[in-house]
């Protein structure tokens, strides 16, 4: 990262960003003028163009047609609307895949995927890379200093469809990656445990991606292939970025996908390469708790941004088109979900997309201008959101502060969910979401952090199912507790090292001493027949033959093989304490446990009534208390200051009407000198 920008700079005048994907190539030029007029009406200040522009601007190899893009760039700039310019490489055009079918991606069974959709390229393809960079060269030379340009948008959602390619070119690159990682075949054989099932390699050329086999594959090979594949697309990002840097001074980013159904990019390793952290998020109605997942994604994105403001690059005004049932948003829902992102640190909100397509597979995806046109609730909501962002402009640069951290890892996700594990019913992201949901229900503000992150500013650290953890990262959690912090660790954590090698001597290997327990065996629980604990609540999916070494039992099994055996424990360790949940607890029980651990750790407990989401941003000597009422009844919250959406003074209590949102700027605190966007650690220390 060399050209770091604050998000508010991207709006052109320090405001919060309000933007969209704009695909003018789908529309007759006569519509463009109206589009820009409406964008101004709504307060749109940043527009992403050329995201899927390749075939439009390079209709044949080496033949470039920029007239339309020139006109759009100029039109936006003349109207004071900034451009977030796509490099255009997200989807290779038909001329490329026809002339070079070898750029197409190959699945694990060795079959090549056809063109005709999008993102049909192998991340390792040198032919794709060469043609893509040639395009980026043209685009960046032409527009690198265009007055409308505010941000470069590399490709689009890198790895959304094509992260794992198993072709021969990828195999070759994978071998190169492995050589760099292991140096020698002996080291690779040891790391992969190839003594098992006669898998020893005697030459590099024998090594393949984990292609489809009759039995299960080698888990470390699969894990390394995940790591390689994430690195490979990051390398592609960096290759495009290098071309942009040569030709332009404008900041560069790409849109991440922190989401429940996308897991192939390790964004902890990607984030340092971005000038601005950008995420795409869509409410996922396939999940049990979509709003908690939204909050989790936003908090994770803030973690990727190191606590600094970030930009929501895509969300939807209403329904998407890719879930089994594409639910539209109800009254006020678009505002509530938008402000959840803002509350959790976004300084900009953008939508996919500006005007709803009339053709193509996304024609039933919502947009800012729906098929119905501007005489629609959607359009009125879009205009209202623009004015809300205007009223909230002073929050730009302010930051969120949390006493609680939750450790989350894409690498663990890859390892945890492999085949041949004790229970296929236990999925990493579900357990992470369950822990986060319990914290969210408790009203606690949470920072999502990477394994190994500095925990010294926190009071409570929650570690759900951290199956794979490196020794040095486990040591950070141990030292945190030793120094007086509290940790809550859930089952199937600390089991393997970075090579997926089990830590012997009893589970949970990396955390045995910290937790003061030793587990002999896992006893997965039938999903239909949960056990009961001695407080009468359920224990689902998992149990263990757990012994106490130094810990005390807090809850024990009342049914099953191990009646009387501890299920939840607490251990005093150094100056702190470490809790263990050895089963899937009911949400209410997990919430109580977390609240108890938080209280003991000195976390100030919130008093938000249920269904009222409350998050505070700080800066400019103020606190900005976001209050999002997800219920159909009015809610009250104790706070004093100025309510920014109604411009009304609040003395002591603010009422948040059913389904509404309020943002209260508290009265300045004399001692508070927080400026906007300060270093996260300084400002966090200030709050403790
Ligand atoms: C994103 C993508 C957009 C659009 C959107 C639909 O994944 O970046 O181009 O397809 O989803 O929800």
XYZ file of C-alpha atoms and ligand atoms in Angstrom:
700
model
C 0.000 0.000 0.000
C 1.664 3.205 -1.106
C -1.152 5.610 -1.921
C -3.459 5.113 1.065
C -6.546 7.268 0.833
C -9.267 7.999 3.298
C -12.664 6.952 2.033
C -14.077 10.451 2.423
C -11.472 11.778 -0.040
C -13.103 9.596 -2.669
C -16.338 11.568 -2.444
C -14.475 14.625 -3.677
C -15.323 16.925 -0.784
C -14.866 15.007 2.434
C -18.430 13.711 2.490
C -19.443 10.139 2.990
C -19.291 8.266 -0.294
C -22.580 7.464 -1.981
C -22.204 5.420 -5.105
C -23.027 2.583 -7.426
C -21.942 0.320 -10.236
C -22.976 1.932 -13.474
C -23.143 -0.055 -16.692
C -23.937 2.577 -19.349
C -22.928 0.136 -22.084
C -26.266 -1.586 -21.437
C -28.134 1.606 -22.312
C -28.596 3.892 -25.237
C -26.570 7.096 -24.925
C -29.815 9.053 -24.667
C -30.334 7.583 -21.177
C -26.945 8.728 -19.870
C -27.920 12.375 -19.409
C -30.955 11.391 -17.402
C -28.837 8.989 -15.365
C -26.435 11.733 -14.379
C -29.246 14.131 -13.545
C -30.838 11.517 -11.283
C -27.492 10.661 -9.703
C -27.185 14.308 -8.704
C -30.739 14.308 -7.355
C -29.874 11.356 -5.154
C -26.520 12.792 -4.038
C -24.423 10.099 -5.723
C -20.759 11.122 -5.687
C -18.789 8.043 -6.805
C -19.680 5.807 -9.737
C -17.984 2.558 -10.760
C -17.752 2.124 -14.520
C -15.998 -0.253 -16.913
C -16.276 -3.133 -14.458
C -17.276 -5.569 -17.204
C -16.122 -3.319 -20.040
C -13.482 -5.454 -21.752
C -15.453 -6.544 -24.841
C -16.790 -3.010 -25.171
C -13.454 -1.184 -25.173
C -11.373 -3.892 -26.868
C -13.797 -5.496 -29.323
C -10.956 -7.331 -31.054
C -7.475 -8.061 -29.847
C -5.458 -4.848 -29.912
C -8.345 -2.758 -31.287
C -9.413 -0.214 -28.684
C -12.622 1.825 -28.813
C -12.760 4.371 -26.054
C -15.325 6.821 -27.440
C -18.156 5.727 -25.176
C -16.020 5.433 -22.070
C -14.477 8.841 -22.843
C -17.956 10.318 -23.061
C -19.076 8.719 -19.788
C -15.920 9.754 -17.939
C -16.305 13.322 -19.164
C -20.019 13.458 -18.438
C -19.518 12.256 -14.865
C -16.584 14.604 -14.294
C -18.442 17.623 -15.720
C -21.217 16.908 -13.256
C -18.890 16.636 -10.290
C -19.382 12.889 -9.909
C -16.210 10.942 -9.177
C -15.267 7.811 -11.072
C -14.256 4.504 -9.565
C -12.751 3.107 -12.730
C -12.741 -0.612 -13.351
C -9.670 -1.956 -15.082
C -12.182 -3.935 -17.110
C -10.485 -7.317 -16.786
C -13.190 -9.121 -14.785
C -14.532 -11.099 -17.705
C -12.442 -12.073 -20.725
C -14.158 -11.379 -24.056
C -15.183 -14.102 -26.485
C -12.337 -13.313 -28.907
C -9.829 -14.200 -26.204
C -11.416 -17.441 -24.991
C -12.052 -18.548 -28.583
C -8.475 -17.936 -29.702
C -7.040 -19.256 -26.436
C -9.362 -21.778 -24.806
C -6.492 -22.647 -22.481
C -7.266 -19.506 -20.459
C -10.570 -21.090 -19.368
C -10.749 -22.493 -15.838
C -10.695 -26.232 -15.102
C -12.595 -27.880 -12.263
C -11.324 -30.609 -9.918
C -12.602 -33.373 -12.197
C -10.415 -32.061 -15.020
C -13.220 -30.621 -17.149
C -12.839 -27.172 -18.586
C -15.604 -24.652 -17.991
C -17.042 -22.924 -21.006
C -17.247 -19.199 -21.664
C -20.673 -17.563 -21.734
C -20.947 -16.577 -18.084
C -18.379 -14.342 -16.421
C -14.921 -14.573 -14.842
C -14.064 -17.504 -17.117
C -10.324 -17.441 -16.648
C -7.643 -19.447 -14.907
C -5.947 -17.197 -12.321
C -2.544 -18.609 -13.347
C -2.975 -18.290 -17.104
C -0.050 -16.347 -18.631
C -2.129 -15.647 -21.730
C -4.969 -14.153 -19.703
C -2.490 -12.187 -17.596
C -0.739 -10.789 -20.652
C -3.959 -9.695 -22.360
C -5.403 -8.318 -19.115
C -2.294 -6.245 -18.398
C -2.258 -4.956 -21.968
C -5.807 -3.714 -21.377
C -4.895 -2.161 -18.018
C -1.986 -0.401 -19.716
C -4.310 1.174 -22.269
C -6.947 2.124 -19.717
C -4.482 3.579 -17.233
C -2.541 5.561 -19.818
C -5.771 7.001 -21.167
C -7.520 7.803 -17.897
C -4.720 7.851 -15.280
C -4.968 11.602 -14.843
C -8.563 12.148 -15.894
C -10.134 14.857 -13.703
C -13.052 12.605 -12.786
C -10.916 9.680 -11.641
C -10.871 9.100 -7.879
C -10.267 5.370 -7.470
C -9.027 2.389 -9.447
C -11.162 -0.733 -9.165
C -9.079 -3.758 -10.144
C -11.133 -6.456 -11.858
C -14.227 -7.334 -9.818
C -14.692 -9.643 -6.847
C -11.549 -11.573 -7.711
C -12.228 -15.257 -7.102
C -16.011 -14.995 -6.921
C -16.365 -17.884 -9.356
C -12.882 -18.889 -10.458
C -10.599 -19.059 -7.444
C -9.749 -22.737 -7.736
C -8.404 -23.849 -11.115
C -6.982 -27.362 -11.495
C -5.526 -27.140 -15.019
C -1.964 -28.083 -15.991
C -0.837 -24.459 -15.950
C -2.170 -24.100 -12.392
C -0.467 -27.388 -11.468
C 2.843 -26.010 -12.656
C 2.397 -22.766 -10.745
C 1.333 -24.714 -7.666
C 4.609 -26.662 -7.820
C 6.537 -23.401 -8.010
C 4.626 -22.086 -5.003
C 5.370 -25.308 -3.085
C 9.073 -25.134 -3.927
C 9.177 -21.614 -2.543
C 7.335 -22.722 0.603
C 9.182 -25.948 1.352
C 12.505 -25.736 -0.478
C 12.966 -29.493 -0.615
C 10.794 -32.474 -1.413
C 11.725 -33.972 1.953
C 10.267 -30.946 3.702
C 7.120 -31.165 1.586
C 6.749 -34.899 2.249
C 7.117 -34.281 5.982
C 4.654 -31.370 6.004
C 2.047 -33.248 3.972
C 2.443 -36.485 5.935
C 2.922 -38.450 2.721
C 4.021 -41.533 4.668
C 0.262 -42.084 4.850
C -1.304 -44.141 2.003
C 1.927 -44.397 0.013
C 1.724 -40.777 -1.071
C 5.462 -39.983 -0.937
C 6.739 -37.834 -3.824
C 10.160 -38.472 -5.336
C 10.020 -35.662 -7.945
C 8.304 -32.278 -8.056
C 6.651 -33.169 -11.333
C 4.573 -35.838 -9.570
C 2.733 -33.247 -7.497
C -0.713 -32.155 -8.672
C -3.468 -29.908 -7.431
C -5.956 -31.892 -5.332
C -7.894 -33.115 -8.351
C -10.887 -35.369 -7.933
C -9.873 -38.743 -6.521
C -11.824 -41.882 -5.653
C -11.000 -41.595 -1.968
C -10.360 -38.500 0.087
C -7.291 -36.482 -0.876
C -4.342 -35.420 1.254
C -5.680 -32.675 3.587
C -2.444 -30.677 3.682
C -2.235 -30.750 -0.105
C -5.772 -29.388 -0.224
C -4.990 -26.747 2.385
C -1.857 -25.669 0.538
C -3.849 -25.504 -2.686
C -6.268 -23.126 -0.962
C -3.342 -20.995 0.196
C -1.769 -21.070 -3.251
C -5.040 -20.174 -4.975
C -5.604 -17.188 -2.697
C -2.023 -16.016 -3.307
C -2.403 -16.502 -7.043
C -5.325 -14.085 -7.380
C -3.625 -11.633 -5.055
C -0.619 -11.827 -7.392
C -2.937 -11.001 -10.257
C -4.244 -8.006 -8.314
C -0.666 -6.860 -7.690
C 0.241 -7.268 -11.370
C -2.649 -5.004 -12.417
C -1.845 -2.614 -9.597
C 1.786 -2.318 -10.769
C 0.613 -1.188 -14.212
C -1.774 1.335 -12.641
C 0.987 2.721 -10.403
C 3.220 3.313 -13.416
C 0.574 5.402 -15.119
C -1.438 7.001 -12.344
C -1.277 8.477 -8.854
C -4.838 7.526 -7.977
C -5.489 5.017 -5.135
C -6.187 1.403 -6.018
C -8.470 -1.226 -4.551
C -10.653 -4.180 -5.377
C -13.923 -5.310 -3.859
C -13.684 -8.088 -1.253
C -16.422 -10.603 -0.555
C -16.618 -11.110 3.182
C -19.605 -13.434 3.090
C -20.871 -16.731 4.416
C -20.808 -18.446 1.042
C -17.433 -17.245 -0.255
C -14.288 -18.463 1.449
C -11.452 -18.825 -1.033
C -9.543 -15.611 -0.445
C -7.559 -15.119 2.747
C -8.295 -11.411 3.036
C -5.978 -11.037 6.030
C -3.149 -11.489 3.522
C -4.820 -9.347 0.844
C -5.717 -6.335 2.961
C -2.204 -4.828 3.263
C -2.035 -4.545 -0.546
C -5.125 -2.273 -0.741
C -5.119 1.522 -0.563
C -8.685 1.427 0.719
C -10.576 -1.592 2.039
C -13.773 -2.233 0.083
C -16.339 -4.954 0.662
C -19.434 -6.230 -1.119
C -22.239 -7.495 1.051
C -25.699 -8.831 0.356
C -28.190 -9.843 3.027
C -28.235 -13.626 2.870
C -31.672 -15.040 3.579
C -30.349 -18.589 3.448
C -28.834 -18.016 6.892
C -30.559 -18.345 10.267
C -29.583 -14.843 11.341
C -28.950 -12.635 8.282
C -28.695 -9.387 10.259
C -26.095 -10.772 12.634
C -24.121 -12.005 9.633
C -24.329 -8.531 8.104
C -22.901 -7.075 11.314
C -20.206 -9.758 11.384
C -19.198 -8.999 7.794
C -19.041 -5.274 8.543
C -16.952 -5.827 11.691
C -14.646 -8.161 9.756
C -14.216 -5.560 7.042
C -13.321 -3.000 9.712
C -10.770 -5.506 11.016
C -9.291 -5.802 7.527
C -9.094 -2.004 7.456
C -7.171 -2.047 10.762
C -10.010 -0.126 12.385
C -9.966 2.663 9.814
C -13.031 3.598 7.746
C -13.793 1.372 4.779
C -16.183 1.451 1.872
C -19.162 -0.775 1.147
C -18.613 -1.189 -2.569
C -21.780 -3.119 -3.302
C -25.021 -3.907 -1.588
C -28.571 -3.992 -2.861
C -31.541 -1.696 -2.626
C -33.787 -4.763 -2.601
C -33.716 -8.329 -3.859
C -30.727 -10.083 -5.398
C -31.135 -12.673 -8.140
C -28.948 -15.514 -6.856
C -30.654 -16.893 -3.780
C -33.323 -19.592 -3.994
C -35.938 -16.983 -3.006
C -34.920 -13.399 -3.666
C -36.624 -11.388 -0.984
C -37.156 -7.696 -1.539
C -36.469 -5.337 1.355
C -39.397 -4.284 3.492
C -40.222 -0.715 4.579
C -37.164 0.976 6.055
C -35.019 -2.119 5.650
C -32.670 -0.598 3.095
C -31.962 2.315 5.430
C -31.487 0.028 8.434
C -29.087 -2.311 6.657
C -27.188 0.605 5.103
C -26.774 2.305 8.458
C -25.592 -0.933 10.037
C -22.583 -0.764 7.730
C -22.027 2.905 8.559
C -22.368 2.270 12.286
C -19.710 -0.402 12.009
C -17.157 1.816 10.332
C -18.069 2.277 6.665
C -17.538 5.804 5.331
C -19.217 5.027 2.053
C -22.170 3.066 0.705
C -22.478 1.920 -2.880
C -25.014 -0.237 -4.627
C -24.980 -2.792 -7.320
C -26.274 -1.282 -9.519
C -27.490 2.106 -10.724
C -30.205 1.197 -13.216
C -31.851 -2.241 -13.257
C -30.828 -4.208 -16.351
C -33.463 -5.159 -18.877
C -31.457 -8.091 -20.185
C -28.957 -10.621 -18.923
C -29.061 -12.907 -15.912
C -29.238 -10.031 -13.444
C -32.348 -8.409 -14.880
C -34.335 -9.237 -11.749
C -31.656 -7.892 -9.423
C -32.732 -4.712 -7.662
C -31.073 -1.390 -8.449
C -31.212 2.277 -7.453
C -33.420 3.026 -10.443
C -35.752 0.033 -10.636
C -37.642 -1.182 -13.712
C -40.589 0.854 -12.429
C -38.574 4.072 -12.721
C -38.457 6.949 -10.292
C -42.121 6.772 -9.302
C -41.264 3.994 -6.905
C -40.572 3.389 -3.228
C -37.086 2.198 -4.120
C -36.203 5.501 -5.745
C -37.678 7.489 -2.852
C -35.611 5.343 -0.453
C -32.501 5.960 -2.557
C -33.038 9.729 -2.413
C -33.730 9.538 1.319
C -30.510 7.607 1.921
C -28.604 10.280 0.017
C -29.988 12.942 2.316
C -29.268 10.821 5.405
C -25.629 10.541 4.295
C -25.525 14.295 3.888
C -26.834 14.731 7.453
C -24.227 12.314 8.736
C -21.256 13.797 6.902
C -19.465 14.707 10.119
C -19.022 11.046 10.999
C -16.513 10.665 8.139
C -13.210 9.545 9.601
C -14.583 8.571 12.998
C -13.881 5.076 14.260
C -15.446 2.239 16.255
C -13.934 1.009 19.505
C -14.408 -2.429 20.984
C -13.328 -4.153 24.188
C -14.098 -7.549 22.701
C -12.233 -9.290 19.885
C -13.279 -12.372 17.963
C -10.547 -14.358 16.217
C -11.477 -15.381 12.683
C -9.373 -17.135 10.067
C -9.980 -18.073 6.444
C -7.091 -20.534 6.665
C -8.793 -22.286 9.586
C -12.037 -22.294 7.605
C -10.274 -24.208 4.784
C -8.774 -26.719 7.205
C -11.745 -27.077 9.547
C -14.284 -28.004 6.881
C -12.288 -30.714 5.153
C -13.665 -34.219 4.791
C -13.034 -37.076 7.231
C -13.441 -34.951 10.325
C -15.300 -36.061 13.455
C -18.587 -34.505 12.359
C -19.730 -33.144 9.034
C -22.471 -31.322 10.960
C -19.951 -28.910 12.423
C -19.110 -26.167 9.931
C -16.609 -23.467 10.786
C -18.507 -20.418 9.595
C -21.681 -21.572 11.345
C -19.840 -21.821 14.644
C -18.168 -18.439 14.099
C -21.553 -16.929 13.304
C -23.094 -18.573 16.368
C -20.457 -17.051 18.649
C -20.793 -13.680 16.959
C -24.607 -13.844 17.125
C -24.471 -14.424 20.890
C -22.233 -11.344 21.249
C -24.514 -9.371 18.909
C -27.601 -10.388 20.907
C -25.796 -9.243 24.029
C -25.252 -5.856 22.388
C -21.466 -6.097 22.617
C -19.370 -4.342 19.996
C -16.773 -6.697 18.589
C -13.604 -6.296 16.559
C -12.935 -9.257 14.284
C -9.202 -9.958 14.234
C -6.758 -12.367 12.614
C -4.992 -15.101 14.569
C -1.805 -13.570 15.919
C -3.240 -10.025 16.021
C -2.177 -7.793 18.888
C -4.777 -8.349 21.612
C -3.376 -5.958 24.168
C -6.154 -3.379 23.721
C -8.954 -5.859 24.454
C -10.520 -7.231 27.618
C -12.261 -10.296 26.219
C -11.213 -12.488 23.310
C -13.581 -15.020 21.782
C -12.064 -17.890 19.835
C -14.657 -20.036 18.051
C -13.550 -23.390 16.586
C -10.020 -22.271 15.793
C -9.121 -25.794 14.675
C -5.889 -24.789 12.928
C -3.604 -22.432 14.786
C 0.110 -21.797 14.601
C 2.093 -22.119 17.833
C 3.053 -18.449 17.835
C -0.564 -17.383 17.386
C -1.718 -19.647 20.217
C 0.988 -17.993 22.323
C -0.576 -14.567 21.707
C -3.879 -15.758 23.205
C -2.091 -17.435 26.093
C -0.065 -14.288 26.860
C -3.200 -12.161 26.632
C -4.850 -14.243 29.365
C -1.639 -14.469 31.367
C -1.594 -10.677 31.415
C -5.119 -10.397 32.768
C -7.390 -10.810 29.745
C -10.305 -13.214 29.469
C -10.704 -15.738 26.673
C -13.669 -17.872 25.660
C -12.562 -20.733 23.424
C -15.015 -23.129 21.818
C -14.599 -26.810 20.933
C -12.400 -28.172 18.118
C -9.915 -25.326 18.622
C -6.142 -25.658 18.759
C -6.238 -29.164 17.298
C -3.717 -28.965 14.416
C -0.679 -26.895 13.478
C -0.273 -25.035 10.190
C 0.446 -28.313 8.375
C -2.761 -29.881 9.655
C -0.754 -32.098 11.986
C -2.572 -33.064 15.167
C -1.038 -31.939 18.438
C -0.791 -35.153 20.468
C -1.196 -35.688 24.193
C -4.881 -34.814 24.486
C -7.122 -32.162 22.987
C -7.235 -29.211 22.591
C -3.478 -29.415 22.062
C -2.566 -25.757 21.666
C -4.848 -24.606 24.499
C -4.682 -27.511 26.975
C -2.616 -25.705 29.568
C -4.364 -22.364 29.130
C -7.770 -23.989 29.577
C -6.666 -26.388 32.319
C -8.388 -29.316 30.640
C -7.481 -32.456 28.753
C -9.834 -34.195 26.398
C -9.300 -37.835 25.432
C -11.808 -38.278 22.672
C -14.458 -36.449 20.683
C -18.003 -37.770 20.855
C -19.983 -36.034 18.110
C -23.677 -35.833 18.882
C -26.449 -36.808 16.488
C -27.954 -33.609 15.132
C -31.445 -34.961 15.850
C -30.657 -36.091 19.395
C -28.933 -33.360 21.371
C -27.712 -34.022 24.898
C -28.838 -32.141 27.977
C -26.681 -30.173 30.373
C -27.153 -29.961 34.120
C -28.798 -26.533 33.773
C -31.482 -28.123 31.575
C -30.260 -26.592 28.307
C -29.250 -28.503 25.178
C -25.756 -29.551 24.122
C -25.757 -30.141 20.366
C -23.529 -31.727 17.737
C -20.427 -32.231 19.879
C -19.232 -33.592 23.188
C -15.912 -34.729 24.593
C -14.462 -36.992 27.252
C -13.071 -34.005 29.129
C -10.890 -34.080 32.240
C -10.122 -31.111 34.435
C -6.474 -30.469 35.198
C -6.649 -27.004 36.736
C -10.039 -25.777 35.457
C -13.377 -25.926 37.245
C -16.577 -27.271 35.709
C -19.236 -24.646 35.061
C -21.743 -26.934 33.291
C -21.740 -30.709 32.920
C -23.595 -33.316 30.869
C -26.820 -34.627 32.357
C -27.407 -37.190 29.574
C -25.354 -39.251 27.145
C -22.183 -41.319 27.549
C -20.567 -38.895 29.922
C -23.069 -37.894 32.555
C -21.299 -35.689 35.076
C -18.433 -34.887 32.680
C -17.674 -31.162 32.271
C -19.003 -29.469 29.137
C -18.164 -25.864 30.008
C -15.116 -24.988 32.098
C -13.274 -22.002 33.481
C -9.607 -21.819 34.334
C -7.704 -19.119 36.172
C -4.477 -18.655 34.271
C -1.906 -16.060 35.219
C -3.769 -12.835 35.861
C -6.732 -13.768 33.647
C -9.212 -16.539 32.973
C -9.983 -18.860 30.097
C -13.362 -20.455 29.449
C -14.009 -23.502 27.294
C -17.293 -24.493 25.665
C -16.885 -28.154 24.706
C -20.197 -28.438 22.888
C -22.596 -26.324 20.829
C -24.500 -24.387 23.474
C -27.931 -22.907 23.047
C -27.689 -19.293 21.939
C -29.067 -17.996 25.255
C -26.590 -20.069 27.282
C -23.666 -18.995 25.119
C -24.807 -15.386 25.428
C -24.955 -15.662 29.230
C -21.530 -17.255 29.302
C -20.074 -14.485 27.135
C -21.749 -11.783 29.199
C -20.398 -13.352 32.367
C -16.880 -13.564 30.953
C -17.192 -9.998 29.665
C -18.352 -8.672 33.024
C -15.537 -10.445 34.830
C -13.088 -8.975 32.315
C -14.321 -5.462 33.076
C -16.161 -4.913 29.791
C -18.861 -2.312 30.223
C -22.097 -4.155 29.508
C -24.574 -2.490 27.169
C -28.183 -2.027 28.108
C -29.598 -2.067 24.589
C -33.117 -3.509 24.559
C -33.568 -6.511 22.314
C -33.901 -5.826 18.608
C -32.201 -2.450 18.949
C -28.756 -2.549 17.384
C -26.482 0.009 18.953
C -22.928 0.831 17.902
C -20.880 3.900 18.711
C -18.363 5.686 16.495
C -15.938 8.158 18.008
C -14.059 11.182 16.805
C -14.183 14.979 16.612
C -14.504 14.963 20.405
C -17.896 13.246 20.169
C -19.510 9.898 20.310
C -21.966 9.076 17.554
C -24.451 6.527 18.848
C -26.131 4.618 16.025
C -29.440 3.094 17.037
C -31.097 0.745 14.560
C -34.525 -0.527 15.518
C -35.126 -3.867 13.794
C -38.449 -4.407 15.569
C -42.012 -3.347 14.895
C -42.264 -1.485 18.204
C -40.734 1.754 19.385
C -37.573 1.411 21.430
C -35.882 3.829 23.829
C -32.236 4.419 24.533
C -30.595 6.466 27.252
C -28.338 9.103 25.685
C -28.073 12.893 25.477
C -26.993 15.114 22.627
C -28.227 15.975 19.162
C -30.091 13.517 16.945
C -28.631 14.050 13.499
C -31.426 12.708 11.285
C -34.227 14.725 12.885
C -31.951 17.565 14.076
C -33.614 17.384 17.488
C -31.921 17.779 20.831
C -32.053 14.693 23.028
C -32.130 15.108 26.779
C -31.533 11.783 28.453
C -33.673 9.425 26.331
C -34.178 9.060 22.602
C -37.126 7.184 21.135
C -36.369 5.108 18.064
C -39.687 4.510 16.294
C -40.490 0.999 15.045
C -38.198 0.118 12.144
C -36.409 3.479 12.277
C -32.822 4.610 12.714
C -31.409 7.357 14.907
C -27.885 8.695 15.257
C -27.163 10.756 18.353
C -24.103 12.944 18.566
C -23.285 13.131 22.235
C -22.289 16.319 23.975
C -18.536 16.883 23.619
C -16.371 15.390 26.292
C -13.910 18.038 27.421
C -11.049 15.574 27.832
C -11.635 13.827 24.506
C -9.214 14.957 21.872
C -9.854 12.177 19.357
C -9.510 13.498 15.856
C -10.922 11.701 12.887
C -9.202 8.557 11.667
C -6.571 8.456 14.343
C -4.326 5.522 14.808
C -6.508 2.755 16.108
C -4.368 1.775 19.033
C -3.941 5.318 20.323
C -7.639 5.952 20.219
C -8.481 2.588 21.742
C -6.119 3.168 24.643
C -7.729 6.524 25.122
C -11.065 4.805 25.622
C -9.876 2.338 28.249
C -21.639 -9.204 -7.077
C -20.983 -8.708 -8.337
C -21.870 -7.799 -9.150
C -23.261 -8.369 -9.226
C -23.776 -8.582 -7.835
C -25.181 -9.134 -7.798
O -21.124 -10.426 -6.703
O -19.776 -8.053 -8.067
O -21.306 -7.655 -10.434
O -23.209 -9.575 -9.919
O -22.967 -9.502 -7.172
O -25.608 -9.350 -6.467
